[in-house]
Coordinates of C-alpha atoms in Angstrom, one line a residue:
Chain T
M251 CA 7.1 -23.1 -27.6
L252 CA 5.7 -20.1 -25.7
S253 CA 3.9 -21.5 -22.6
C254 CA 0.5 -19.8 -22.0
Y255 CA -0.5 -17.6 -18.2
N256 CA -4.0 -18.1 -17.2
P257 CA -4.3 -15.5 -14.5
P258 CA -6.9 -16.6 -11.8
A259 CA -10.4 -15.1 -12.5
V260 CA -10.8 -12.6 -9.7
E261 CA -13.2 -13.0 -7.4
T262 CA -15.4 -9.9 -7.5
D263 CA -18.3 -10.9 -6.1
D264 CA -19.9 -8.8 -2.6
T265 CA -18.8 -11.0 0.5
T266 CA -15.0 -11.5 -1.6
L267 CA -14.4 -7.5 -1.8
V268 CA -16.3 -7.2 2.2
T269 CA -13.1 -9.6 3.3
R270 CA -10.7 -8.2 1.8
L271 CA -11.3 -4.9 2.9
R272 CA -11.6 -6.5 6.0
S273 CA -8.2 -7.4 5.9
G274 CA -6.7 -3.9 4.8
E275 CA -7.3 -3.8 1.3
R276 CA -8.5 -0.3 0.4
A277 CA -9.0 -0.4 -3.2
A278 CA -11.6 -3.8 -2.5
F279 CA -14.0 -1.1 -2.1
A280 CA -14.0 0.8 -5.1
P281 CA -15.7 -2.1 -6.9
L282 CA -18.6 -1.9 -4.5
V283 CA -19.2 1.5 -5.3
E284 CA -19.1 1.1 -8.9
R285 CA -21.3 -1.7 -8.2
Y286 CA -24.0 0.7 -6.2
A287 CA -23.5 4.0 -6.6
G288 CA -26.1 4.4 -9.2
R289 CA -28.8 2.3 -7.8
V290 CA -28.0 4.1 -4.4
A291 CA -28.2 7.5 -6.0
R292 CA -31.4 6.5 -7.5
L293 CA -33.3 5.2 -4.4
C294 CA -32.2 8.1 -2.7
Q295 CA -33.4 10.6 -4.9
G296 CA -37.0 8.7 -5.1
I297 CA -37.2 9.4 -2.0
V298 CA -35.5 12.9 -1.3
R299 CA -37.2 14.0 -4.8
N300 CA -33.8 16.0 -5.2
P301 CA -30.5 15.2 -7.8
A302 CA -28.6 17.6 -5.6
V303 CA -29.5 15.9 -2.7
A304 CA -29.9 12.9 -3.3
E305 CA -26.2 12.7 -4.8
E306 CA -25.2 14.0 -0.6
L307 CA -27.1 11.9 0.4
A308 CA -25.7 8.7 -1.4
Q309 CA -22.0 9.8 -0.5
D310 CA -22.9 10.2 3.0
S311 CA -24.7 5.9 2.5
F312 CA -21.4 4.9 1.5
L313 CA -19.2 7.1 4.5
K314 CA -21.8 5.4 7.2
A315 CA -21.5 2.0 5.6
W316 CA -17.2 2.0 5.4
R317 CA -17.5 3.1 8.9
G318 CA -20.0 1.1 10.1
L319 CA -18.9 -2.0 8.2
A320 CA -17.7 -3.5 11.3
G321 CA -21.4 -4.1 12.4
L322 CA -22.2 -6.0 8.6
H323 CA -21.5 -10.1 9.9
D324 CA -22.4 -11.3 6.4
P325 CA -20.3 -9.8 4.0
A326 CA -22.9 -11.9 1.4
R327 CA -25.7 -9.3 2.8
F328 CA -23.4 -6.3 1.5
A329 CA -26.2 -4.7 -0.8
G330 CA -29.7 -5.0 1.5
W331 CA -27.6 -3.6 4.0
L332 CA -26.4 -0.7 2.1
L333 CA -29.6 -0.2 1.1
G334 CA -31.4 -0.1 4.5
I335 CA -28.6 2.6 5.8
A336 CA -29.3 4.5 2.5
R337 CA -32.9 4.8 2.8
N338 CA -32.6 5.3 6.6
R339 CA -30.6 8.0 5.4
C340 CA -33.0 9.2 3.1
L341 CA -36.0 9.2 6.2
D342 CA -33.9 11.3 8.4
W343 CA -33.1 14.1 6.4
L344 CA -36.7 13.8 5.1
R345 CA -37.3 13.6 8.8
Q346 CA -35.3 16.9 9.6
Q347 CA -36.4 18.8 6.6
Q348 CA -40.4 18.4 8.5
R349 CA -39.0 19.5 11.4
G350 CA -37.3 22.4 9.7
A351 CA -33.7 22.1 12.3
G352 CA -32.0 24.8 10.6
D353 CA -29.1 25.4 8.7
V354 CA -26.3 28.0 9.9
L355 CA -27.8 30.1 7.4
P356 CA -31.6 29.3 6.4
L357 CA -32.0 28.7 2.6
P358 CA -34.1 31.8 1.2
D359 CA -37.1 31.1 -0.3
G360 CA -38.5 29.6 -3.7
A361 CA -35.3 27.5 -3.8
P362 CA -34.8 25.5 -6.0
P363 CA -37.0 27.1 -9.1
P364 CA -39.5 24.6 -10.4
D365 CA -38.5 23.6 -14.1
P366 CA -39.8 26.7 -16.8
R367 CA -39.2 24.8 -19.8
R368 CA -43.0 23.8 -21.8
R369 CA -44.2 20.8 -22.3
P370 CA -46.3 19.0 -25.2
A371 CA -49.6 18.1 -24.1
S372 CA -49.4 14.1 -24.8
E373 CA -46.7 14.2 -22.3
V374 CA -47.9 16.4 -19.5
L375 CA -51.0 14.2 -19.7
R376 CA -48.4 11.6 -18.9
L377 CA -46.1 13.5 -16.3
E378 CA -50.1 14.2 -14.3
S379 CA -50.3 10.5 -14.2
D380 CA -46.9 9.7 -13.1
E381 CA -47.1 11.8 -10.4
Q382 CA -50.5 10.4 -9.0
V383 CA -48.7 7.6 -8.5
R384 CA -46.2 9.5 -6.8
R385 CA -48.4 10.1 -4.5
A386 CA -49.9 7.2 -3.4
V387 CA -46.8 5.6 -3.0
D388 CA -46.3 8.6 -0.6
A389 CA -49.5 8.4 0.9
L390 CA -48.5 4.8 1.5
P391 CA -47.9 3.5 5.4
A392 CA -44.0 3.3 5.7
I393 CA -44.5 -1.0 6.0
Y394 CA -45.2 -0.7 1.9
R395 CA -43.8 2.8 1.0
E396 CA -40.6 1.1 2.2
V397 CA -40.9 -2.3 -0.2
I398 CA -41.9 0.2 -2.8
E399 CA -38.8 2.5 -3.0
L400 CA -36.2 -0.3 -2.6
R401 CA -38.2 -2.5 -5.7
Y402 CA -39.2 0.5 -8.0
Y403 CA -36.1 3.3 -7.0
A404 CA -33.2 0.8 -6.5
Q405 CA -34.4 -2.3 -8.1
A406 CA -33.7 -4.5 -5.7
G407 CA -34.3 -7.6 -5.8
Y408 CA -36.4 -9.7 -3.1
R409 CA -32.8 -11.0 -1.5
E410 CA -31.9 -7.2 -1.1
M411 CA -34.9 -5.8 0.1
A412 CA -35.1 -9.2 2.4
Q413 CA -31.6 -7.6 3.8
A414 CA -32.7 -4.4 3.8
L415 CA -35.9 -4.9 5.9
S416 CA -34.5 -7.7 7.9
L417 CA -37.8 -10.3 6.6
S418 CA -38.1 -13.1 4.3
E419 CA -38.4 -13.5 1.3
A420 CA -41.6 -15.0 1.0
G421 CA -42.2 -12.0 3.3
V422 CA -41.4 -9.5 1.4
N423 CA -42.8 -10.8 -1.7
Q424 CA -46.2 -10.6 0.6
R425 CA -45.8 -7.0 1.5
L426 CA -44.8 -5.6 -1.8
T427 CA -48.1 -7.6 -2.7
R428 CA -50.3 -5.6 -0.7
A429 CA -47.9 -2.0 -1.0
R430 CA -49.3 -2.9 -4.9
A431 CA -52.6 -3.9 -4.0
R432 CA -53.1 -0.7 -2.2
L433 CA -51.4 1.3 -4.9
R434 CA -54.4 0.1 -7.6
Q435 CA -56.7 0.4 -5.1
A436 CA -55.4 4.4 -4.6
L437 CA -55.0 4.7 -8.3
E438 CA -58.7 3.7 -8.8
R439 CA -60.1 6.1 -6.7
Q440 CA -58.2 8.8 -8.1
E441 CA -59.5 8.6 -11.2
A442 CA -63.2 7.5 -10.0
Q443 CA -62.5 11.3 -8.5
R444 CA -61.6 13.0 -12.3
Chain L
M12 CA -54.4 -15.5 2.9
K13 CA -56.8 -14.6 0.3
P14 CA -57.1 -16.9 -2.6
D15 CA -57.0 -13.6 -4.8
E16 CA -53.7 -12.6 -2.9
Q17 CA -51.8 -16.3 -3.1
W18 CA -52.2 -15.8 -6.7
E19 CA -51.3 -12.1 -7.0
Q20 CA -48.2 -13.3 -4.6
E21 CA -47.3 -15.6 -7.5
A22 CA -48.3 -13.1 -10.7
G23 CA -46.3 -10.5 -8.4
R24 CA -43.1 -12.8 -8.6
Y25 CA -43.7 -13.3 -11.9
A26 CA -43.5 -10.1 -12.9
D27 CA -41.1 -9.2 -10.8
G28 CA -38.4 -12.1 -12.6
E29 CA -37.8 -14.1 -9.4
M30 CA -39.7 -16.9 -10.2
A31 CA -37.2 -20.1 -11.6
V32 CA -37.6 -21.5 -14.4
A33 CA -39.7 -24.8 -14.1
E34 CA -42.2 -22.5 -12.1
R35 CA -42.5 -19.7 -14.8
R36 CA -43.3 -22.3 -17.3
E37 CA -46.1 -23.4 -14.4
F38 CA -47.7 -20.3 -13.8
E39 CA -47.6 -19.2 -18.0
A40 CA -49.0 -22.7 -19.1
Q41 CA -51.8 -21.6 -16.3
L42 CA -52.4 -18.8 -17.6
A43 CA -52.2 -20.4 -21.4
S44 CA -55.3 -21.9 -20.3
D45 CA -57.8 -19.8 -17.9
P46 CA -58.8 -17.5 -20.1
A47 CA -60.2 -15.9 -16.6
A48 CA -56.6 -16.1 -15.0
Q49 CA -55.1 -14.3 -18.5
R50 CA -57.8 -11.2 -18.4
R51 CA -56.9 -11.1 -14.7
W52 CA -52.7 -10.9 -15.3
D53 CA -53.0 -8.0 -18.4
V54 CA -54.6 -5.7 -15.7
L55 CA -52.8 -6.6 -13.2
R56 CA -49.3 -5.8 -16.1
H57 CA -51.1 -3.2 -17.1
D58 CA -51.2 -1.3 -13.6
L59 CA -47.6 -2.9 -13.1
Q60 CA -46.4 -1.2 -15.7
R61 CA -47.9 2.1 -14.8
I62 CA -46.3 2.1 -11.9
E63 CA -43.2 1.3 -13.6
R64 CA -42.8 4.0 -15.6
A65 CA -44.0 6.6 -13.1
L66 CA -41.0 5.7 -10.5
S67 CA -38.6 5.3 -12.7
P68 CA -36.2 7.6 -12.5
T69 CA -36.2 10.8 -14.8
S70 CA -32.3 11.2 -15.2
S71 CA -29.2 8.7 -14.5
P72 CA -26.6 9.4 -11.6
D73 CA -24.0 11.6 -12.8
E74 CA -20.9 9.0 -14.0
G75 CA -19.1 11.1 -11.4
L76 CA -20.9 10.3 -8.5
P77 CA -18.6 6.6 -7.8
A78 CA -15.6 9.0 -8.1
R79 CA -16.4 11.3 -5.8
I80 CA -17.2 8.4 -3.0
L81 CA -14.7 7.4 -3.4
E82 CA -12.6 10.9 -3.1
R83 CA -14.5 11.4 0.0
L84 CA -13.4 8.0 1.2
A85 CA -9.3 8.2 0.8
R86 CA -9.5 11.1 3.6
E87 CA -10.7 8.0 5.6
P88 CA -8.9 6.0 7.7
L89 CA -9.4 1.6 7.4
P90 CA -12.9 0.0 8.9
R91 CA -12.5 -1.7 11.5
P92 CA -12.4 -5.7 11.6
T93 CA -15.4 -7.0 13.0
A94 CA -15.0 -8.1 16.0
A95 CA -14.4 -11.6 17.0
R96 CA -17.6 -12.4 20.0
R97 CA -16.4 -16.5 20.1
W98 CA -14.8 -16.4 23.5
P99 CA -16.7 -13.8 25.4
W100 CA -15.5 -14.4 28.8
L101 CA -12.1 -13.9 27.6
A102 CA -13.5 -10.1 27.9
L103 CA -12.7 -9.9 31.9
P104 CA -9.6 -10.8 31.8
L105 CA -8.1 -9.7 28.3
A106 CA -9.9 -5.8 29.3
A107 CA -7.8 -5.6 32.2
A108 CA -4.6 -7.0 31.1
A109 CA -5.6 -4.3 28.4
G110 CA -5.6 -2.0 31.6
Y111 CA -1.9 -3.1 32.7
I112 CA -0.5 -2.4 29.5
V113 CA -2.4 1.3 29.2
A114 CA -0.8 1.9 32.5
W115 CA 2.9 1.0 31.8
L116 CA 2.9 2.8 28.7
A117 CA 1.3 5.9 30.3
R118 CA 3.9 6.1 32.9
P119 CA 6.0 9.7 32.1
P120 CA 8.6 9.2 29.3
A121 CA 12.5 9.7 29.9
P122 CA 12.6 13.4 29.2
A123 CA 13.7 13.6 25.8
P124 CA 16.8 15.9 24.8
R125 CA 16.4 19.7 24.6
P126 CA 16.0 21.7 21.4
P127 CA 19.1 24.3 20.2
E128 CA 18.0 27.9 22.0
K129 CA 19.8 29.9 21.0
V130 CA 19.1 31.7 17.7
I131 CA 22.3 32.6 15.4
V132 CA 21.6 35.9 14.4
Y133 CA 24.5 38.2 13.4
R134 CA 23.5 41.8 14.0
D135 CA 27.6 42.4 14.1
P136 CA 29.9 39.8 11.5
P137 CA 32.6 38.3 12.6
A138 CA 35.4 40.4 11.4
G139 CA 36.8 39.5 8.0
L140 CA 33.7 37.2 7.1
V141 CA 31.3 38.5 4.1
P142 CA 27.7 36.8 4.2
L143 CA 27.0 34.5 1.2
G144 CA 23.5 35.2 2.1
R145 CA 20.7 35.0 4.5
L146 CA 18.1 32.4 5.0
A147 CA 15.0 34.6 4.2
L148 CA 12.0 32.0 4.8
A149 CA 11.5 29.3 7.2
T150 CA 8.6 26.9 8.2
G151 CA 9.8 26.8 11.5
A152 CA 13.0 26.7 13.4
L153 CA 16.1 25.1 11.9
E154 CA 19.3 24.9 13.0
H155 CA 22.5 25.8 11.8
R156 CA 26.4 25.2 12.3
A157 CA 28.7 27.9 12.2
P158 CA 32.0 28.0 10.5
D159 CA 34.4 26.3 12.7
T160 CA 32.3 25.1 15.1
R161 CA 30.7 21.6 15.6
R162 CA 27.7 23.1 17.8
W163 CA 24.3 23.2 15.0
E164 CA 21.9 26.1 17.0
A165 CA 18.8 27.4 15.8
A166 CA 18.2 29.9 13.1
V167 CA 15.7 31.9 12.6
P168 CA 14.8 34.0 8.7
G169 CA 17.4 36.6 8.5
A170 CA 20.2 34.8 9.6
P171 CA 23.4 35.5 7.8
I172 CA 24.7 32.3 6.0
F173 CA 28.9 32.8 6.1
A174 CA 31.3 30.3 4.0
G175 CA 31.2 27.7 5.7
S176 CA 27.9 27.4 7.2
K177 CA 25.8 24.9 7.2
L178 CA 22.2 24.9 7.2
R179 CA 19.7 21.7 8.2
T180 CA 16.3 21.2 7.9
P181 CA 14.3 19.0 10.7
A182 CA 11.4 17.1 8.9
G183 CA 8.1 18.9 8.7
R184 CA 10.8 22.4 7.8
R185 CA 11.7 23.6 5.0
A186 CA 13.9 26.8 3.7
E187 CA 15.0 29.5 1.5
I188 CA 18.1 31.3 1.5
T189 CA 19.1 34.0 -0.8
L190 CA 22.4 34.6 -2.1
A191 CA 24.0 38.2 -2.0
D192 CA 24.2 37.3 -6.1
G193 CA 20.4 37.3 -6.1
S194 CA 20.2 33.1 -6.3
E195 CA 17.4 31.4 -4.4
I196 CA 17.9 28.1 -3.2
R197 CA 15.1 26.1 -1.1
L198 CA 16.3 23.4 0.8
N199 CA 13.2 20.9 1.0
Q200 CA 12.8 19.1 5.1
S201 CA 15.5 16.7 6.2
S202 CA 18.2 18.4 4.5
T203 CA 21.8 18.9 5.0
L204 CA 23.2 22.2 2.7
A205 CA 27.3 23.3 3.4
C206 CA 27.7 26.8 1.7
V207 CA 31.8 26.2 0.7
A208 CA 32.1 29.3 -1.1
R209 CA 30.6 32.0 -3.5
R210 CA 28.0 30.3 -6.1
K211 CA 30.0 27.0 -4.3
L212 CA 27.5 24.6 -2.3
F213 CA 27.5 21.1 -1.3
L214 CA 24.2 18.8 -0.2
E215 CA 24.9 16.6 1.8
Q216 CA 21.6 15.2 2.1
G217 CA 17.5 16.2 0.8
E218 CA 16.6 17.8 -1.3
L219 CA 16.7 21.4 -3.3
W220 CA 15.8 23.7 -5.7
S221 CA 17.6 26.7 -7.3
H222 CA 17.2 29.6 -9.4
V223 CA 20.0 30.7 -10.5
A224 CA 20.9 33.9 -11.1
R225 CA 23.7 34.7 -13.8
A226 CA 26.7 36.1 -12.7
A227 CA 28.6 39.4 -14.5
G228 CA 31.7 37.9 -14.9
G229 CA 29.9 34.2 -15.8
E230 CA 31.5 32.6 -12.8
A231 CA 29.8 29.1 -12.4
F232 CA 27.6 28.3 -9.9
D233 CA 28.3 24.5 -8.7
V234 CA 26.2 22.1 -6.3
G235 CA 28.3 18.8 -4.6
T236 CA 27.3 16.2 -3.8
R237 CA 28.8 12.8 -2.0
H238 CA 28.7 11.0 -5.6
G239 CA 29.4 13.7 -8.0
A240 CA 28.6 17.6 -8.9
V241 CA 26.0 19.2 -11.0
R242 CA 27.4 22.7 -12.1
V243 CA 23.7 24.7 -13.3
V244 CA 24.6 27.0 -16.8
G245 CA 20.7 27.7 -17.1
T246 CA 18.6 28.7 -14.1
E247 CA 16.3 26.5 -12.8
I248 CA 17.1 22.9 -11.2
N249 CA 15.8 21.0 -8.6
L250 CA 18.6 18.7 -7.0
A251 CA 18.3 15.5 -5.0
V252 CA 20.1 13.6 -2.6
D253 CA 20.3 10.0 -0.8
E254 CA 22.7 7.8 0.1
A255 CA 22.5 5.6 -3.4
E256 CA 22.6 8.4 -5.5
T257 CA 22.0 11.8 -7.2
R258 CA 19.3 13.2 -8.9
L259 CA 19.1 15.9 -10.8
V260 CA 15.5 17.4 -12.7
V261 CA 16.5 20.8 -14.8
L262 CA 13.1 23.1 -15.6
N263 CA 14.5 26.0 -16.7
G264 CA 17.9 26.1 -19.1
K265 CA 20.5 23.9 -18.4
A266 CA 22.7 22.0 -16.7
L267 CA 25.6 19.9 -16.5
L268 CA 26.0 16.6 -14.2
R269 CA 29.3 15.0 -13.7
D270 CA 30.7 11.9 -11.7
R271 CA 33.4 10.8 -9.5
Q272 CA 35.3 9.7 -12.6
G273 CA 34.9 12.7 -14.5
R274 CA 32.2 11.6 -16.7
E275 CA 29.5 14.3 -17.9
V276 CA 26.2 14.9 -19.5
A277 CA 24.5 17.1 -20.4
V278 CA 20.8 17.6 -19.1
A279 CA 18.6 20.1 -21.4
E280 CA 15.3 21.6 -20.1
R281 CA 12.5 19.2 -19.0
Q282 CA 15.3 16.7 -18.9
A283 CA 16.5 14.5 -15.5
S284 CA 19.4 12.5 -15.3
R285 CA 20.8 10.6 -12.4
I286 CA 24.4 9.1 -10.7
R287 CA 24.5 5.9 -9.6
D288 CA 26.9 3.1 -8.6
G289 CA 29.2 5.1 -9.6
R290 CA 28.0 6.3 -12.4
V291 CA 26.5 9.1 -14.3
F292 CA 22.8 8.0 -16.9
D293 CA 22.0 9.5 -20.1
P294 CA 18.9 12.2 -19.7
H295 CA 15.4 11.3 -19.9
R296 CA 12.5 13.6 -20.8
V297 CA 10.1 14.4 -17.6
H298 CA 6.4 14.6 -18.1
L299 CA 4.8 16.0 -14.8
L300 CA 7.8 18.4 -14.5
E301 CA 5.1 20.4 -12.0
R302 CA 5.7 17.4 -9.6
T303 CA 9.6 17.4 -9.2
T304 CA 9.1 20.7 -7.5
N305 CA 5.5 20.7 -5.4
W306 CA 7.4 20.4 -1.6
T307 CA 7.8 23.8 -2.6
A308 CA 4.5 25.1 -2.2
E309 CA 4.3 25.6 1.3
L310 CA 6.7 28.2 0.4
L311 CA 5.2 29.6 -2.1
Y312 CA 2.4 30.2 0.7
I313 CA 4.4 31.6 3.4
K314 CA 5.2 33.9 0.8
G315 CA 1.7 35.1 0.1
R316 CA -1.0 32.4 -1.3
D317 CA -1.6 34.7 -4.2
H318 CA 1.8 34.3 -5.2
P319 CA 2.2 34.0 -9.1
E320 CA 4.7 31.2 -9.1
L321 CA 1.8 28.9 -6.5
Q322 CA -0.3 30.1 -9.5
R323 CA 1.4 29.3 -12.1
K324 CA 2.2 26.0 -11.2
V325 CA -1.3 25.1 -10.4
D326 CA -2.1 26.7 -13.9
N327 CA 0.0 24.5 -15.6
L328 CA -1.4 21.5 -13.6
L329 CA -4.4 22.5 -15.0
A330 CA -3.3 22.6 -18.6
L331 CA -2.4 18.8 -18.6
I332 CA -6.1 17.8 -17.8
G333 CA -7.6 16.7 -21.6
A334 CA -3.9 17.0 -22.6
T335 CA -2.8 13.4 -21.3
K336 CA -4.0 10.2 -20.2
M337 CA -2.7 10.4 -17.0
E338 CA -5.5 12.8 -15.8
H339 CA -5.5 10.8 -12.8
L340 CA -1.7 11.4 -11.7
T341 CA -2.1 15.5 -12.7
E342 CA -5.4 15.7 -10.7
R343 CA -3.8 13.8 -7.8
E344 CA -0.5 16.5 -8.1
I345 CA -2.6 19.2 -7.7
R346 CA -4.0 18.1 -4.2
S347 CA -0.7 17.2 -3.3
L348 CA -0.4 20.7 -3.0
G349 CA -3.2 21.2 -0.5
H350 CA -4.6 23.9 0.8
T351 CA -2.4 25.6 -0.3
C352 CA -3.5 26.0 -4.4
A353 CA -6.9 26.3 -3.2
L354 CA -6.7 30.2 -4.4
P355 CA -5.0 29.7 -7.7
L356 CA -7.5 27.3 -7.8
A357 CA -10.2 29.6 -7.3
R358 CA -8.4 32.2 -9.6
Y359 CA -8.1 30.1 -12.6
I360 CA -12.2 28.8 -12.6
D361 CA -12.9 32.9 -12.5
A362 CA -10.6 33.5 -15.2
Q363 CA -11.3 31.2 -18.0
S364 CA -15.1 31.6 -20.0
A365 CA -17.7 28.5 -18.5
S366 CA -18.7 28.9 -22.1
G367 CA -15.4 28.3 -23.9
E368 CA -14.1 25.0 -25.3
S369 CA -15.1 21.5 -23.5
V370 CA -11.7 20.7 -22.4
V371 CA -11.5 24.0 -20.3
Q372 CA -15.1 23.3 -19.2
Q373 CA -13.8 19.9 -17.9
R374 CA -10.2 21.7 -16.0
R375 CA -12.9 24.3 -14.7
R376 CA -14.4 21.8 -12.6
T377 CA -11.3 19.5 -12.6
A378 CA -10.4 22.5 -10.2
A379 CA -13.5 22.9 -8.7
R380 CA -13.8 19.3 -7.6
I381 CA -10.2 19.8 -6.0
L382 CA -11.1 23.4 -4.1
A383 CA -13.9 21.9 -2.5
D384 CA -11.5 19.0 -1.0
V385 CA -8.5 21.2 -0.6
A386 CA -10.0 25.2 0.3
D387 CA -8.9 26.5 3.9
A388 CA -11.2 29.0 6.0
A389 CA -9.0 31.6 4.1
T390 CA -10.8 31.2 0.5
L391 CA -14.1 31.1 1.8
P392 CA -14.9 34.6 0.2
D393 CA -14.0 33.2 -3.0
L394 CA -15.5 29.7 -3.0
V395 CA -18.9 32.8 -2.3
E396 CA -18.0 34.7 -5.3
L397 CA -18.8 31.2 -7.4
I398 CA -22.2 30.7 -6.2
A399 CA -22.6 33.0 -9.3
D400 CA -20.5 30.7 -11.6
P401 CA -22.6 29.4 -14.9
D402 CA -21.5 26.3 -14.6
T403 CA -23.9 24.6 -12.0
R404 CA -20.9 21.7 -11.7
V405 CA -18.7 24.8 -10.7
R406 CA -21.5 25.6 -8.4
E407 CA -22.2 22.5 -7.4
Q408 CA -18.8 21.6 -6.2
A409 CA -18.4 25.2 -5.1
A410 CA -21.6 24.5 -2.5
R411 CA -19.6 21.4 -1.4
G412 CA -16.4 22.9 -0.3
F413 CA -18.4 26.2 1.0
C414 CA -20.7 23.7 3.6
R415 CA -17.5 21.9 4.8
L416 CA -15.8 24.2 5.5
W417 CA -18.9 27.1 6.9
G418 CA -19.5 23.6 9.4
V419 CA -22.9 22.7 7.6
E420 CA -24.5 20.3 9.3
T421 CA -25.1 17.3 6.4
Q422 CA -29.2 17.5 6.0
G423 CA -29.1 21.1 6.1
R424 CA -25.7 20.5 3.2
A425 CA -28.1 19.3 0.9
G426 CA -30.0 21.9 0.4
E427 CA -27.6 24.5 0.6
I428 CA -25.8 22.6 -2.5
A429 CA -29.3 21.8 -3.9
L430 CA -29.8 26.2 -3.9
W431 CA -26.2 26.9 -5.4
R432 CA -27.0 24.2 -7.5
D433 CA -30.4 24.6 -9.2
G434 CA -31.6 27.3 -7.7
T435 CA -32.2 30.6 -9.8
Q436 CA -30.1 33.8 -10.9
A437 CA -31.8 36.2 -8.5
A438 CA -31.9 33.3 -6.1
R439 CA -28.5 32.6 -5.8
E440 CA -27.6 36.3 -5.7
R441 CA -29.9 37.0 -2.8
R442 CA -27.6 34.0 -1.5
R443 CA -24.8 35.8 -2.2
A444 CA -24.7 38.9 -0.5
E445 CA -26.1 36.6 2.8
L446 CA -23.1 34.8 3.2
R447 CA -21.2 37.8 1.9
R448 CA -22.3 39.3 5.1
A449 CA -22.1 36.1 6.9
V450 CA -18.1 35.0 6.1
G451 CA -17.2 39.1 6.8
Q452 CA -18.5 39.0 10.5
R453 CA -16.5 35.9 10.6
S454 CA -13.4 37.1 9.9
R455 CA -13.9 39.8 12.0

């Protein structure tokens, strides 16, 4: 009779993977990258609004996480910690852009170009509406903007947001509620002005 | 807290899926029993949906992103383990102890044996000795033992090789010998080769590649090892010897491998065989033939970064992409060539049409991705030209390579990559002109 061999279940939760990585198992980082690369890239894209820049910043975020892994005291908080790194990385980039910190060679004007493709009227209206929302997000105070960005761009849950922002989950809920309320008020004002 | 805000917090948790099942049911029951709460919820839900739709990503991140992140991390050392802080009082005595240890380790080392300094160049060969060939190329100083001597001395390119000479390559050094009949021998690091006679060599240890010229009288070309011997019938072989076995790969033509008991197998092109435990094994097919001679890339690079053999090697490896299930191995093989494959990769991208079939596009993109990681400063002008490539992915990767080599800071790098990838043709042309000038000035 053939005997059945049941391999032991592979532990792939963040805590286990981070612990294995710390014990010298380099390959343990790959599942974490697979798991979070999309969310980190979307968060970066939402903040900087440029796919190429976002990808570069997402890569940088993972690099920074790798180098700074010793600073993560609780491996269970990896997701929130990583999203926090990514958001800070994006904010640094935006600040540098605003300061005009130059490259070795300054970029020429007008790049990258706007998308020249024509769109149907209904889509134009929808895009305008979406743009209004994004402008309203940009106008929020930083403490409210960050919860909106983590919630909608990175699809972060309250627990991850709490980890990323060093808040309690109740604190996240409160801040997100207030951020949404401000956002809705801003959109109502915009509607009233049209 | 205002009652309104309290209700909105609850509704927000409901909308965000952050409520437990029981809590959800309770909230839904409240909505069902209170028409005012239901209306309020409908308005809130509408607004939240609008926000959600507006802030949803318009495009998914590139599927290759995780692979690119991992590629970048592959060059990083492992993260440092978290420092234990259970006994902070130990820090001071430990630091003092560490200081003593460092001081002890940093004491002046015992003098190392001096490397051989004398250079063997027989401008007037000893009477009666006719050189079998000469040392044509080396990636550093090698050691040579002249016939009838027991002393190893340094040798540099140009040194003649006589019957009875031995050549030894230290770790990290490789060499090429040209024989008088036109045959070429490349010697890998940590190898020892004895030149026994005309077309008779003995590989004591290490690895050699040989391209054998045909002799006018059909004279055989033999290489002996401690386990047996190989007779090169065709033109190109790779032979490796260590204590346990002799391994033969035939790259071109045919060879005969014979063990010490006289058993012999014919090894055809793209086949390999070995002698182990005193017997010769049946040949088997080699799938990644190019891998066998990757170690010769450094020598080819010295001959010229655009050496046709190097180009052929890279082209052959790229041709495997789309034709094998083990593409990651192929990519690894190309990467193992390091900066020596940069120009061949750039030329491949340039030579293949970006609008060709999808497999060609895939190869071009793979080539660009590797190029971005391995290119050296000499490849900067070639990278700049890729700003005009029709494929956005190729441009993006080329930009990544350019930024790495040019030393562009991360913040500037993102902008530069965005221009290469998304910029209009006119904007990219302007940038190309600027970068050509800048790269030209730097190289001067």
